[in-house]
Amino acid sequence: MAEIYKIRSATTGLYSSGGNSPKFTKTGKVWRARNHLTCHLNQLDRHGRHTYEQNNAYIETIEIQEVVASTESVSDYIKERDRIRQEHERQLQQAREEADRKRRKEQYDKLHKEFG
């Protein structure tokens, strides 16, 4: 079972953002390996250490359980992605053509104004 690590403030219930001068936010930073969390704590400056001490911070070890939420055919997924890509390309082409038409119309109006 996979584990992740977060630092939580006992004072506010918020999570550490990491970095040398950590702040506490709703989501905070996730460390995917304990040694990465250790490196973070080792690299803290004086202010960062004080921030954790002041907030009575503690380390949460969170177990990640794999739960199958849905399944779908790889072929169907690829077809849908292709359809979306083609639709996106069609919309881009349509936008290019419209911009080109607008540019040509502006040129036409300018020439028409100049030459009648």
mmCIF file of C-alpha atoms in Angstrom:
data_model
loop_
_atom_site.group_PDB
_atom_site.id
_atom_site.type_symbol
_atom_site.label_atom_id
_atom_site.label_comp_id
_atom_site.label_asym_id
_atom_site.label_seq_id
_atom_site.Cartn_x
_atom_site.Cartn_y
_atom_site.Cartn_z
ATOM 1 C CA MET A 1 0.000 0.000 0.000
ATOM 2 C CA ALA A 2 1.407 3.385 -0.996
ATOM 3 C CA GLU A 3 1.976 6.159 1.518
ATOM 4 C CA ILE A 4 2.237 9.926 1.232
ATOM 5 C CA TYR A 5 3.293 12.437 3.847
ATOM 6 C CA LYS A 6 1.971 15.857 4.817
ATOM 7 C CA ILE A 7 2.784 18.276 7.610
ATOM 8 C CA ARG A 8 -0.251 19.591 9.473
ATOM 9 C CA SER A 9 -0.648 22.424 11.934
ATOM 10 C CA ALA A 10 -2.326 21.323 15.148
ATOM 11 C CA THR A 11 -3.179 24.992 15.734
ATOM 12 C CA THR A 12 -5.073 25.648 12.479
ATOM 13 C CA GLY A 13 -5.606 22.198 10.921
ATOM 14 C CA LEU A 14 -4.021 23.467 7.691
ATOM 15 C CA TYR A 15 -1.188 21.805 5.767
ATOM 16 C CA SER A 16 2.355 23.002 5.115
ATOM 17 C CA SER A 17 3.225 24.337 1.662
ATOM 18 C CA GLY A 18 6.840 23.227 2.071
ATOM 19 C CA GLY A 19 9.807 25.385 1.118
ATOM 20 C CA ASN A 20 12.273 27.203 3.384
ATOM 21 C CA SER A 21 9.558 29.459 4.807
ATOM 22 C CA PRO A 22 6.475 27.248 4.885
ATOM 23 C CA LYS A 23 2.952 28.629 4.938
ATOM 24 C CA PHE A 24 -0.155 26.672 5.870
ATOM 25 C CA THR A 25 -2.918 26.135 3.280
ATOM 26 C CA LYS A 26 -5.988 23.946 2.798
ATOM 27 C CA THR A 27 -4.225 21.425 0.565
ATOM 28 C CA GLY A 28 -0.523 21.931 1.286
ATOM 29 C CA LYS A 29 2.336 19.947 -0.181
ATOM 30 C CA VAL A 30 2.492 16.179 -0.552
ATOM 31 C CA TRP A 31 5.780 14.346 -0.068
ATOM 32 C CA ARG A 32 5.678 10.987 -1.847
ATOM 33 C CA ALA A 33 8.661 9.537 -0.003
ATOM 34 C CA ARG A 34 9.637 9.902 3.656
ATOM 35 C CA ASN A 35 13.241 10.757 2.740
ATOM 36 C CA HIS A 36 11.942 13.736 0.691
ATOM 37 C CA LEU A 37 10.139 14.970 3.794
ATOM 38 C CA THR A 38 13.334 14.468 5.792
ATOM 39 C CA CYS A 39 15.281 16.544 3.251
ATOM 40 C CA HIS A 40 12.675 19.303 3.544
ATOM 41 C CA LEU A 41 13.016 19.375 7.331
ATOM 42 C CA ASN A 42 16.838 19.350 7.092
ATOM 43 C CA GLN A 43 16.828 22.318 4.705
ATOM 44 C CA LEU A 44 14.556 24.548 6.777
ATOM 45 C CA ASP A 45 15.905 27.930 7.777
ATOM 46 C CA ARG A 46 15.457 29.290 11.310
ATOM 47 C CA HIS A 47 12.149 30.948 10.374
ATOM 48 C CA GLY A 48 10.786 27.697 8.898
ATOM 49 C CA ARG A 49 11.639 25.712 12.005
ATOM 50 C CA HIS A 50 10.035 28.388 14.171
ATOM 51 C CA THR A 51 6.889 28.301 11.990
ATOM 52 C CA TYR A 52 6.510 24.556 12.553
ATOM 53 C CA GLU A 53 7.181 24.846 16.285
ATOM 54 C CA GLN A 54 4.780 27.786 16.651
ATOM 55 C CA ASN A 55 1.991 25.835 14.880
ATOM 56 C CA ASN A 56 2.578 22.589 16.804
ATOM 57 C CA ALA A 57 3.071 20.889 13.441
ATOM 58 C CA TYR A 58 3.041 17.135 13.081
ATOM 59 C CA ILE A 59 3.661 14.685 10.241
ATOM 60 C CA GLU A 60 0.699 12.765 8.833
ATOM 61 C CA THR A 61 1.384 9.469 7.073
ATOM 62 C CA ILE A 62 -1.508 8.832 4.717
ATOM 63 C CA GLU A 63 -2.103 5.420 3.170
ATOM 64 C CA ILE A 64 -3.317 5.472 -0.411
ATOM 65 C CA GLN A 65 -5.675 2.645 -1.295
ATOM 66 C CA GLU A 66 -6.238 1.748 -4.919
ATOM 67 C CA VAL A 67 -9.935 1.512 -5.673
ATOM 68 C CA VAL A 68 -11.212 0.892 -9.190
ATOM 69 C CA ALA A 69 -13.633 3.737 -9.889
ATOM 70 C CA SER A 70 -14.429 2.769 -13.481
ATOM 71 C CA THR A 71 -13.180 0.804 -16.445
ATOM 72 C CA GLU A 72 -13.292 1.467 -20.157
ATOM 73 C CA SER A 73 -11.936 -0.054 -23.313
ATOM 74 C CA VAL A 74 -8.570 1.304 -24.401
ATOM 75 C CA SER A 75 -9.846 1.257 -28.006
ATOM 76 C CA ASP A 76 -12.895 3.335 -27.050
ATOM 77 C CA TYR A 77 -10.718 5.761 -25.113
ATOM 78 C CA ILE A 78 -8.335 6.206 -28.068
ATOM 79 C CA LYS A 79 -11.267 6.717 -30.464
ATOM 80 C CA GLU A 80 -12.759 9.361 -28.184
ATOM 81 C CA ARG A 81 -9.418 11.184 -27.832
ATOM 82 C CA ASP A 82 -9.036 11.104 -31.642
ATOM 83 C CA ARG A 83 -12.563 12.477 -32.056
ATOM 84 C CA ILE A 84 -11.852 15.295 -29.595
ATOM 85 C CA ARG A 85 -8.545 16.110 -31.319
ATOM 86 C CA GLN A 86 -10.220 16.191 -34.738
ATOM 87 C CA GLU A 87 -12.992 18.441 -33.419
ATOM 88 C CA HIS A 88 -10.400 20.755 -31.897
ATOM 89 C CA GLU A 89 -8.467 20.874 -35.192
ATOM 90 C CA ARG A 90 -11.715 21.608 -37.063
ATOM 91 C CA GLN A 91 -12.497 24.489 -34.718
ATOM 92 C CA LEU A 92 -8.970 25.883 -35.118
ATOM 93 C CA GLN A 93 -9.237 25.680 -38.908
ATOM 94 C CA GLN A 94 -12.617 27.388 -38.779
ATOM 95 C CA ALA A 95 -11.191 30.178 -36.603
ATOM 96 C CA ARG A 96 -8.220 30.608 -38.990
ATOM 97 C CA GLU A 97 -10.534 30.826 -41.986
ATOM 98 C CA GLU A 98 -12.757 33.353 -40.223
ATOM 99 C CA ALA A 99 -9.754 35.497 -39.240
ATOM 100 C CA ASP A 100 -8.426 35.322 -42.801
ATOM 101 C CA ARG A 101 -11.839 36.287 -44.203
ATOM 102 C CA LYS A 102 -12.039 39.224 -41.782
ATOM 103 C CA ARG A 103 -8.534 40.371 -42.773
ATOM 104 C CA ARG A 104 -9.367 40.157 -46.487
ATOM 105 C CA LYS A 105 -12.651 42.044 -45.923
ATOM 106 C CA GLU A 106 -10.755 44.828 -44.143
ATOM 107 C CA GLN A 107 -8.297 45.001 -47.064
ATOM 108 C CA TYR A 108 -11.203 45.059 -49.515
ATOM 109 C CA ASP A 109 -12.952 47.868 -47.597
ATOM 110 C CA LYS A 110 -9.731 49.859 -47.451
ATOM 111 C CA LEU A 111 -9.113 49.433 -51.202
ATOM 112 C CA HIS A 112 -12.773 50.135 -52.002
ATOM 113 C CA LYS A 113 -12.602 53.351 -49.970
ATOM 114 C CA GLU A 114 -9.386 54.372 -51.719
ATOM 115 C CA PHE A 115 -10.413 53.496 -55.304
ATOM 116 C CA GLY A 116 -14.186 53.583 -55.165
#
